[in-house]
Amino acid sequence: MPCKSQIVDDVEDTAIWSPACTHALLVLLDEHVKKNHGARPILRDFKVMSEKILDTYYKRYDMTQIKSKYHRMRVIYAKFKKLINHTGFGWDFDNNTPTCPNGVWSEYCKTNPGANKFKYVGLPDYDMNKNVFEKYDATGGLAYTSANQPCDIDDEEDIEERFLNPSIPPFDGDEEAF
């Protein structure tokens, strides 16, 4: 096999993401998560992944492209997870696709654009996607998005207390009640 310096002219400088390269990135991300006890990759990790893909597929992706693809894959996983957790959906283990009555599917697709692509294909390599992205998909009582306004310390303590003790009623702002 020729060394990398000999094949530079044959490398695509602006490579598109083929299914094989996307799968290779997912495998590298999965290995990274396992090796680093669930830690997210950082820029130097994306650089290493870029080099490995270049060595194997002769496709050049810069760190920005790798990072962008990582975030797009995370969004796709979150959409798929939302779909399979939606009431009315089941799972076909033979085909790795969601199942539901047609009416449920059409209603879900009206409110969730882009979900239709999962009807017959599902999410390839679901288990690897889950391993890579599951820890970073915030849901539940402490989920907080960047679109939310920051809360003050009192609100934060109240949210934490209600999360830890669900039987406590929400604080209504009247301190004399306590």
N, CA and C of each residue as an Amber inpcrd file, in Angstrom:
protein
   534
   0.8550000  -1.1840000   0.0000000   0.0000000   0.0000000   0.0000000
   0.8950000   1.2400000   0.0000000   0.5950000   2.2060000  -0.8620000
   1.4190000   3.4110000  -0.9160000   1.2330000   4.2380000   0.3540000
   2.2790000   4.9680000   0.7040000   2.1420000   5.8240000   1.8910000
   1.2630000   7.0150000   1.5490000   0.8070000   7.6940000   2.6010000
  -0.1550000   8.7760000   2.4180000   0.4040000   9.8880000   1.5300000
   1.7030000  10.1870000   1.6520000   2.2820000  11.2670000   0.8610000
   2.2670000  10.9510000  -0.6330000   2.2610000   9.6600000  -0.9940000
   2.2380000   9.2720000  -2.3930000   0.8310000   9.3590000  -2.9980000
  -0.1790000   9.3490000  -2.1580000  -1.5460000   9.3290000  -2.6930000
  -2.2750000  10.6480000  -2.5110000  -1.5910000  11.6710000  -2.0450000
  -2.2520000  12.9410000  -1.7690000  -3.0220000  13.4560000  -2.9760000
  -2.4860000  13.2870000  -4.1680000  -3.1800000  13.7630000  -5.3640000
  -4.4750000  13.0100000  -5.6210000  -4.5860000  11.7790000  -5.1230000
  -5.7730000  10.9680000  -5.3440000  -6.8420000  11.1690000  -4.2670000
  -6.5380000  11.9480000  -3.2550000  -7.4680000  12.1500000  -2.1490000
  -8.4610000  13.2380000  -2.5160000  -9.7280000  12.9850000  -2.2070000
 -10.7500000  13.9950000  -2.4310000 -10.6450000  15.0460000  -1.3350000
 -10.3850000  16.2960000  -1.7240000 -10.2400000  17.3430000  -0.7240000
 -11.5720000  17.7640000  -0.1220000 -12.6300000  17.7160000  -0.8820000
 -13.9390000  18.0680000  -0.3530000 -14.8480000  16.8600000  -0.4920000
 -14.6060000  15.9020000   0.3590000 -15.3310000  14.6370000   0.2680000
 -16.7430000  14.7630000   0.8250000 -17.6770000  14.0960000   0.1600000
 -19.0190000  13.9900000   0.6880000 -19.0520000  12.7600000   1.5950000
 -20.0420000  12.6870000   2.4610000 -20.1180000  11.5870000   3.4180000
 -20.8240000  10.3960000   2.7850000 -20.0450000   9.4220000   2.3990000
 -20.6090000   8.1780000   1.8910000 -21.1030000   7.3570000   3.0760000
 -22.0000000   6.3970000   2.8400000 -22.4270000   5.5310000   3.9420000
 -21.2400000   4.8190000   4.6130000 -20.2380000   4.4300000   3.8300000
 -19.0790000   3.7410000   4.4050000 -18.2830000   4.6620000   5.3320000
 -18.0770000   5.9060000   4.9200000 -17.3400000   6.8590000   5.7640000
 -18.1550000   7.2410000   6.9970000 -19.4590000   7.3600000   6.8310000
 -20.3200000   7.6580000   7.9830000 -20.2510000   6.5150000   8.9890000
 -20.3130000   5.2940000   8.4970000 -20.2000000   4.1290000   9.3780000
 -18.8260000   4.0890000  10.0510000 -17.7800000   4.3820000   9.2880000
 -16.4240000   4.3900000   9.8570000 -16.3160000   5.4230000  10.9760000
 -16.9010000   6.6030000  10.7750000 -16.8800000   7.6220000  11.8260000
 -17.6400000   7.1340000  13.0540000 -18.7840000   6.5020000  12.8460000
 -19.5610000   5.9840000  13.9720000 -18.7710000   4.9300000  14.7420000
 -18.0740000   4.0580000  14.0270000 -17.2410000   3.0410000  14.6810000
 -16.1390000   3.7180000  15.5020000 -15.4940000   4.7300000  14.9240000
 -14.4400000   5.4550000  15.6500000 -15.0010000   6.1660000  16.8750000
 -16.1780000   6.7540000  16.7450000 -16.8180000   7.4120000  17.8900000
 -17.1610000   6.3980000  18.9720000 -17.6730000   5.2460000  18.5590000
 -18.0210000   4.1940000  19.5070000 -16.7650000   3.7180000  20.2600000
 -15.6830000   3.5140000  19.5370000 -14.4220000   3.1100000  20.1750000
 -13.9510000   4.1840000  21.1540000 -14.0760000   5.4440000  20.7500000
 -13.6620000   6.5550000  21.6110000 -14.4600000   6.5740000  22.9190000
 -15.7730000   6.4270000  22.7970000 -16.6390000   6.4510000  23.9830000
 -16.2970000   5.2910000  24.9260000 -16.0780000   4.1180000  24.3660000
 -15.7350000   2.9540000  25.1980000 -14.3730000   3.1320000  25.8640000
 -13.4130000   3.6080000  25.1150000 -12.0530000   3.7710000  25.6190000
 -11.9680000   4.8740000  26.6780000 -12.7650000   5.9170000  26.5260000
 -12.6870000   7.0930000  27.4010000 -13.8550000   7.1820000  28.3760000
 -14.4670000   6.0570000  28.6700000 -15.5350000   5.9650000  29.6820000
 -16.6740000   6.9570000  29.4350000 -17.0950000   7.0550000  28.1890000
 -18.2480000   7.8720000  27.8450000 -17.9520000   9.3270000  27.5620000
 -16.6870000   9.7330000  27.5880000 -16.3530000  11.1410000  27.3450000
 -16.6180000  11.5200000  25.8920000 -17.1200000  12.7250000  25.7020000
 -17.3380000  13.2430000  24.3550000 -16.0010000  13.4880000  23.6700000
 -15.9720000  13.3370000  22.3570000 -14.7240000  13.6540000  21.6500000
 -14.4810000  15.1580000  21.6370000 -13.2180000  15.5400000  21.6290000
 -12.8440000  16.9500000  21.5110000 -12.0890000  17.1240000  20.2010000
 -11.6620000  18.3460000  19.8980000 -11.0740000  18.6280000  18.5860000
  -9.9110000  17.7100000  18.2380000  -9.0080000  17.4420000  19.1710000
  -7.8710000  16.5760000  18.8310000  -8.3470000  15.1550000  18.4970000
  -9.4640000  14.7130000  19.1280000 -10.0250000  13.4000000  18.8070000
 -10.5760000  13.3930000  17.3810000 -11.2230000  14.4960000  16.9930000
 -11.7500000  14.5930000  15.6310000 -10.6050000  14.5730000  14.6150000
  -9.4740000  15.1680000  14.9750000  -8.3210000  15.1570000  14.0680000
  -7.8140000  13.7330000  13.8700000  -7.7160000  12.9650000  14.9360000
  -7.2750000  11.5670000  14.8440000  -8.2510000  10.7680000  13.9830000
  -9.5530000  10.9920000  14.1950000 -10.5700000  10.2840000  13.4090000
 -10.4510000  10.6430000  11.9340000 -10.1940000  11.9130000  11.6630000
 -10.0240000  12.3680000  10.2820000  -8.8550000  11.6520000   9.6190000
  -7.7470000  11.5170000  10.3370000  -6.5750000  10.8160000   9.8030000
  -6.8700000   9.3370000   9.5300000  -7.6100000   8.7110000  10.4260000
  -7.9280000   7.2900000  10.2410000  -8.8270000   7.0770000   9.0230000
  -9.7820000   7.9720000   8.8420000 -10.6600000   7.8660000   7.6650000
  -9.8510000   8.1250000   6.3980000  -8.9490000   9.0880000   6.4430000
  -8.0880000   9.3640000   5.2850000  -7.2390000   8.1410000   4.9520000
  -6.6560000   7.5070000   5.9620000  -5.8160000   6.3290000   5.7380000
  -6.5910000   5.1770000   5.1110000  -7.8500000   5.0230000   5.5130000
  -8.6430000   3.8780000   5.0560000  -9.3900000   4.1520000   3.7600000
 -10.0290000   5.3170000   3.6560000 -10.9350000   5.5940000   2.5340000
 -10.4010000   6.6310000   1.5420000  -9.2400000   7.2100000   1.8230000
  -8.6620000   8.2460000   0.9680000  -9.6250000   9.4180000   0.7700000
 -10.3580000   9.7210000   1.8230000 -11.2690000  10.8610000   1.8210000
 -10.7780000  11.8220000   2.8920000 -10.6220000  13.0740000   2.5300000
 -10.1220000  14.0680000   3.4780000 -11.2900000  14.8650000   4.0660000
 -11.4100000  14.7790000   5.3750000 -12.3780000  15.5830000   6.1080000
 -11.6010000  16.4050000   7.1200000 -11.8490000  17.7110000   7.1470000
 -11.1700000  18.4960000   8.1670000 -11.9400000  18.3570000   9.4870000
 -11.3740000  18.8960000  10.5410000 -11.9870000  18.7270000  11.8630000
 -13.3830000  19.3370000  11.9250000 -13.5970000  20.4300000  11.2190000
 -14.9150000  21.0640000  11.2070000 -15.9450000  20.1490000  10.5640000
 -15.5710000  19.4800000   9.4800000 -16.4890000  18.5550000   8.8180000
 -16.8040000  17.3570000   9.7190000 -15.7870000  16.8420000  10.4020000
 -15.9930000  15.7070000  11.3010000 -16.9100000  16.1260000  12.4520000
 -16.6300000  17.2730000  13.0300000 -17.4350000  17.7660000  14.1620000
 -18.8740000  18.0330000  13.7190000 -19.0440000  18.6210000  12.5500000
 -20.3940000  18.8890000  12.0400000 -21.1520000  17.5940000  11.7960000
 -20.4760000  16.6070000  11.2270000 -21.1160000  15.3140000  10.9750000
 -21.5080000  14.6690000  12.2990000 -20.6440000  14.7610000  13.3010000
 -20.9350000  14.2380000  14.6350000 -22.2280000  14.8550000  15.1830000
 -22.3520000  16.1640000  15.0800000 -23.5490000  16.8390000  15.5960000
 -24.7950000  16.4890000  14.7870000 -24.6550000  16.3410000  13.4650000
 -25.8070000  15.9240000  12.6510000 -26.2430000  14.5060000  13.0190000
 -25.2710000  13.6260000  13.2590000 -25.5940000  12.2550000  13.6590000
 -26.3060000  12.2500000  15.0160000 -25.8880000  13.1220000  15.9020000
 -26.5160000  13.2110000  17.2280000 -27.9700000  13.6710000  17.1090000
 -28.2280000  14.6280000  16.2310000 -29.5960000  15.1200000  16.0190000
 -30.4620000  14.0050000  15.4230000 -29.9230000  13.2670000  14.4660000
 -30.6710000  12.1600000  13.8620000 -31.0010000  11.1200000  14.9210000
 -30.0380000  10.7950000  15.7780000 -30.2890000   9.8250000  16.8480000
 -31.3900000  10.3360000  17.7840000 -31.3420000  11.6100000  18.1540000
 -32.3580000  12.1690000  19.0520000 -33.7480000  12.0950000  18.4140000
 -33.8500000  12.3740000  17.1180000 -35.1410000  12.2860000  16.4190000
 -35.6450000  10.8490000  16.3920000 -34.7280000   9.9080000  16.1460000
 -35.1220000   8.5040000  16.1040000 -35.5480000   8.0210000  17.4880000
 -34.8190000   8.4180000  18.4970000 -35.1570000   8.0180000  19.8700000
 -36.5350000   8.5660000  20.2560000 -36.7980000   9.8100000  19.8730000
 -38.1050000  10.4030000  20.1550000 -39.2070000   9.5920000  19.4820000
 -38.9550000   9.1690000  18.2530000 -39.9370000   8.3920000  17.5100000
 -40.2230000   7.0550000  18.2060000 -39.1870000   6.3010000  18.5660000
 -39.4410000   4.9740000  19.1340000 -39.9800000   5.0430000  20.5550000
 -39.8130000   6.1910000  21.2250000 -40.3710000   6.3560000  22.5670000
 -41.7890000   6.9210000  22.5430000 -42.2610000   7.2940000  21.3570000
 -43.5930000   7.8790000  21.2170000 -44.6640000   6.8030000  21.4270000
 -45.6960000   7.1480000  22.1520000 -46.8060000   6.2230000  22.3970000
 -47.4160000   5.7870000  21.0700000 -47.6310000   4.4870000  20.9140000
 -48.2410000   3.9520000  19.7000000 -47.2450000   3.2770000  18.7810000
 -45.9490000   3.4660000  19.0280000 -44.9290000   2.8570000  18.1900000
 -44.3960000   1.5950000  18.8450000 -44.1310000   0.5960000  18.0150000
 -43.4800000  -0.6240000  18.4570000 -42.1670000  -0.7750000  17.7070000
 -41.6080000  -1.9710000  17.7680000 -40.3130000  -2.1940000  17.1250000
 -40.3080000  -3.5430000  16.4320000 -39.9010000  -3.5650000  15.1850000
 -39.7370000  -4.7920000  14.4200000 -38.2610000  -5.1810000  14.4850000
 -37.9430000  -6.1820000  15.3110000 -36.5530000  -6.5700000  15.5260000
 -35.9320000  -7.2100000  14.2900000 -36.7290000  -7.8560000  13.4650000
 -36.1970000  -8.4900000  12.2570000 -35.6960000  -7.4560000  11.2520000
 -36.4500000  -6.3700000  11.0920000 -36.1060000  -5.3410000  10.1040000
 -35.4720000  -4.0950000  10.7070000 -35.4010000  -4.0280000  12.0490000
 -34.8860000  -2.8460000  12.7480000 -35.6170000  -1.5730000  12.3250000
 -36.9240000  -1.6530000  12.3150000 -37.7400000  -0.4990000  11.9520000
 -38.8530000  -0.3170000  12.9720000 -39.3350000   0.9160000  13.1180000
 -40.4790000   1.1430000  14.0090000 -41.7560000   0.6170000  13.3590000
 -42.7020000   0.2300000  14.1860000 -43.9960000  -0.2380000  13.6810000
 -45.1020000   0.5350000  14.3780000 -46.1800000   0.7730000  13.6540000
 -47.3580000   1.4280000  14.2140000 -48.4500000   1.4310000  13.1440000
 -49.6830000   1.6790000  13.5680000 -50.7490000   1.8260000  12.5680000
 -50.4820000   3.0440000  11.6730000 -50.9530000   2.9870000  10.4430000
 -50.7160000   4.0810000   9.4910000 -51.1980000   5.4320000   9.9970000
 -52.3190000   5.4600000  10.7110000 -52.8360000   6.7240000  11.2380000
 -51.8910000   7.3570000  12.2450000 -51.3060000   6.5370000  13.1110000
 -50.3540000   7.0420000  14.0980000 -49.1170000   7.5840000  13.3760000
 -48.6750000   6.8410000  12.3520000 -47.4900000   7.2670000  11.6050000
 -47.7250000   8.6130000  10.9140000 -48.8610000   8.7610000  10.2350000
 -49.1130000  10.0110000   9.5070000 -49.2720000  11.1870000  10.4650000
 -49.9120000  10.9830000  11.6110000 -50.0410000  12.0580000  12.6060000
 -48.6730000  12.4480000  13.1660000 -47.8490000  11.4540000  13.4260000
 -46.5190000  11.7310000  13.9680000 -45.6820000  12.5110000  12.9590000
 -45.7660000  12.1430000  11.6900000 -44.9750000  12.8130000  10.6580000
 -45.4280000  14.2560000  10.4180000 -46.7000000  14.5480000  10.6950000
 -47.1860000  15.9250000  10.5490000 -46.4960000  16.8480000  11.5370000
 -46.2680000  16.3620000  12.7450000 -45.6610000  17.2060000  13.7780000
 -44.1520000  17.0180000  13.8920000 -43.6100000  16.0320000  13.2080000
 -42.1750000  15.7530000  13.2700000 -41.6140000  15.5740000  11.8600000
 -41.3560000  16.6860000  11.1740000 -40.8390000  16.5900000   9.8080000
 -39.5280000  15.7950000   9.7760000 -39.3650000  15.0110000   8.7510000
 -38.1440000  14.2300000   8.6040000 -38.2350000  12.8380000   9.2080000
 -39.2910000  12.5570000   9.9440000 -39.4190000  11.2430000  10.5820000
 -39.7320000  10.1550000   9.5640000 -40.2950000  10.5480000   8.4370000
 -40.7220000   9.5650000   7.4320000 -39.5600000   8.7130000   6.9210000
 -38.3240000   9.2560000   6.9780000 -37.1760000   8.4960000   6.4760000
 -36.9010000   7.2490000   7.3060000 -37.4500000   7.1760000   8.5240000
 -37.2170000   6.0260000   9.3900000 -38.2370000   4.9060000   9.1970000
 -39.2820000   5.1450000   8.4070000 -40.3800000   4.1860000   8.3130000
 -39.9240000   2.8160000   7.8040000 -39.1080000   2.7850000   6.7830000
 -38.7070000   1.5110000   6.1910000 -37.2520000   1.1370000   6.4730000
 -36.4750000   2.0680000   6.9850000 -35.0540000   1.8310000   7.1760000
 -34.6630000   1.8010000   8.6520000 -35.3610000   2.5130000   9.4900000
 -34.9560000   2.6150000  10.8840000 -33.6950000   3.4500000  10.9850000
 -32.8920000   3.1860000  12.0000000 -31.6200000   3.8820000  12.1620000
 -30.5090000   2.8410000  12.0820000 -29.7320000   2.8690000  10.9950000
 -28.6450000   1.8960000  10.8840000 -27.7100000   1.9850000  12.0950000
 -27.2420000   0.8530000  12.5600000 -26.3140000   0.7830000  13.6920000
 -26.8850000   1.4700000  14.9360000 -28.1500000   1.1660000  15.2070000
 -28.8300000   1.8030000  16.3480000 -28.0560000   1.6180000  17.6550000
 -27.5530000   0.4200000  17.9050000 -26.8550000   0.1710000  19.1740000
 -25.6000000   1.0270000  19.3130000 -24.8550000   1.1780000  18.2280000
 -23.6640000   2.0350000  18.2850000 -24.0600000   3.4920000  18.4900000
 -25.0970000   3.9350000  17.7780000 -25.5830000   5.3070000  17.9520000
 -25.9970000   5.5370000  19.4030000 -26.6910000   4.5690000  19.9600000
 -27.1410000   4.6870000  21.3460000 -25.9470000   4.8010000  22.2880000
 -24.9380000   3.9800000  22.0690000 -23.7480000   4.0220000  22.9170000
 -23.0400000   5.3720000  22.8210000 -22.9650000   5.9230000  21.6330000
 -22.2460000   7.1780000  21.4160000 -23.0330000   8.3880000  21.9110000
 -24.3510000   8.4230000  21.6560000 -25.1060000   9.6490000  21.8840000
 -26.0560000   9.6290000  23.0770000 -26.3290000   8.4970000  23.6590000
 -27.3590000   8.4000000  24.7040000 -27.0880000   9.3080000  25.8930000
 -25.8590000   9.3830000  26.3520000 -25.5520000  10.1760000  27.5480000
 -25.8440000  11.6590000  27.3560000 -25.8860000  12.1250000  26.1120000
 -25.9880000  13.5560000  25.8630000 -27.3550000  13.9910000  25.3740000
 -28.3190000  13.1000000  25.4770000 -29.6850000  13.4130000  25.0640000
 -30.4670000  13.7210000  26.3350000 -30.5230000  14.9940000  26.7110000
 -31.1380000  15.3920000  27.9770000 -32.6580000  15.2880000  27.9060000
 -33.2130000  14.5670000  28.8750000 -34.6580000  14.4570000  29.0060000
 -34.9800000  14.4520000  30.4860000 -36.2490000  14.5570000  30.8290000
 -36.6400000  14.4340000  32.2260000 -36.6650000  15.7570000  32.9590000
 -36.7480000  15.6440000  34.2780000 -36.9510000  16.7960000  35.1360000
 -35.8370000  17.8210000  35.1200000 -34.6170000  17.4130000  34.8530000
 -33.5100000  18.3610000  34.8560000 -33.0230000  18.7190000  33.4560000
 -33.7660000  18.3440000  32.4270000 -33.3720000  18.6910000  31.0640000
 -33.4060000  20.2040000  30.9140000 -32.4010000  20.7440000  30.2500000
 -32.2800000  22.1890000  30.1180000 -31.6240000  22.4910000  28.7860000
 -32.2890000  23.2550000  27.9500000 -31.7220000  23.5530000  26.6400000
 -31.0770000  24.9240000  26.6400000 -30.2760000  25.1930000  25.6430000
 -29.6230000  26.4900000  25.5320000 -30.6230000  27.5940000  25.2080000
 -31.8320000  27.2310000  24.7900000 -32.8600000  28.2210000  24.4950000
 -33.5510000  28.7250000  25.7660000 -33.4240000  27.9990000  26.8670000
 -34.0330000  28.4130000  28.1320000 -33.2600000  29.5820000  28.7350000
 -33.9890000  30.4590000  29.4110000 -33.3410000  31.5320000  30.1570000
 -32.6840000  30.9440000  31.3930000 -31.5220000  31.4530000  31.7770000
 -30.9040000  30.9330000  32.9960000 -31.7920000  31.2240000  34.2040000
 -31.8600000  30.2750000  35.1420000 -32.6670000  30.5120000  36.3240000
 -31.7700000  31.0180000  37.4470000 -32.3960000  31.7210000  38.3970000
 -31.6050000  32.2040000  39.5280000 -31.3930000  31.0530000  40.5110000
 -30.5930000  31.2710000  41.5220000 -30.2000000  30.2090000  42.4390000
 -31.3970000  29.6230000  43.1900000 -32.3870000  30.4710000  43.5290000
 -33.5680000  29.9750000  44.2400000 -34.3750000  29.0210000  43.3650000
 -34.5680000  29.4160000  42.1020000 -35.2900000  28.5470000  41.1710000
 -34.5360000  27.2360000  40.9660000 -33.2280000  27.3410000  40.8420000
 -32.4090000  26.1540000  40.6240000 -32.5190000  25.1810000  41.8030000
 -32.4700000  25.7190000  43.0180000 -32.5980000  24.8720000  44.2160000
 -33.9860000  24.2430000  44.2860000 -35.0170000  25.0200000  43.9220000
 -36.3890000  24.5020000  43.9290000 -36.5470000  23.3670000  42.9110000
 -35.9960000  23.5410000  41.7200000 -36.0710000  22.5090000  40.6760000
 -35.3650000  21.2410000  41.1500000 -34.1810000  21.4080000  41.7220000
 -33.4240000  20.2490000  42.2050000 -34.1720000  19.5340000  43.3320000
 -34.7450000  20.2940000  44.2500000 -35.4740000  19.6910000  45.3690000
 -36.6930000  18.9080000  44.8780000 -37.4380000  19.4950000  43.9320000
 -38.6000000  18.7920000  43.3810000 -38.1940000  17.5600000  42.5850000
 -37.0410000  17.6180000  41.9400000 -36.5560000  16.4590000  41.1970000
 -36.2020000  15.3200000  42.1540000 -35.5220000  15.6690000  43.2360000
 -35.0950000  14.6590000  44.2020000 -36.2440000  14.1540000  45.0700000
 -37.2510000  15.0130000  45.2930000 -38.4040000  14.6610000  46.1300000
 -39.6820000  15.0340000  45.3950000 -40.1750000  14.1760000  44.5060000
 -41.3370000  14.5180000  43.6730000 -42.6060000  14.8300000  44.4660000
 -42.6800000  14.4210000  45.7430000 -43.8890000  14.6760000  46.5300000
 -43.9880000  16.1260000  46.9930000 -42.9080000  16.9020000  46.8840000
 -42.9170000  18.3120000  47.2950000 -43.6420000  19.1240000  46.2280000
 -44.6330000  19.9420000  46.6470000 -45.3440000  20.7640000  45.6490000
 -44.4280000  21.8660000  45.1190000 -44.7030000  22.3700000  43.9160000
 -43.8770000  23.4510000  43.3550000 -43.9410000  24.6890000  44.2200000
 -42.8350000  25.4180000  44.2870000 -42.7560000  26.6750000  45.0420000
 -43.5160000  27.7390000  44.2770000 -44.4200000  28.4410000  44.9720000
 -45.2380000  29.4430000  44.2900000 -44.7580000  30.8710000  44.5510000
 -43.6380000  31.0340000  45.2410000 -43.1150000  32.3620000  45.4840000
 -43.5440000  32.9510000  46.8030000 -44.4560000  32.3300000  47.5600000
 -44.9470000  32.8500000  48.8210000 -44.1340000  32.2120000  49.9530000
 -43.1310000  32.9670000  50.4810000 -42.2510000  32.4260000  51.4990000
 -42.9700000  32.1810000  52.8180000 -44.0580000  32.9030000  53.0900000
 -44.7640000  32.7320000  54.3550000 -45.4470000  31.3850000  54.4310000
 -45.6540000  30.7280000  53.3350000 -46.2900000  29.4260000  53.3450000
 -45.4050000  28.3850000  54.0200000 -44.1160000  28.6650000  54.0900000
 -43.1930000  27.7360000  54.7150000 -43.0240000  28.1300000  56.1080000
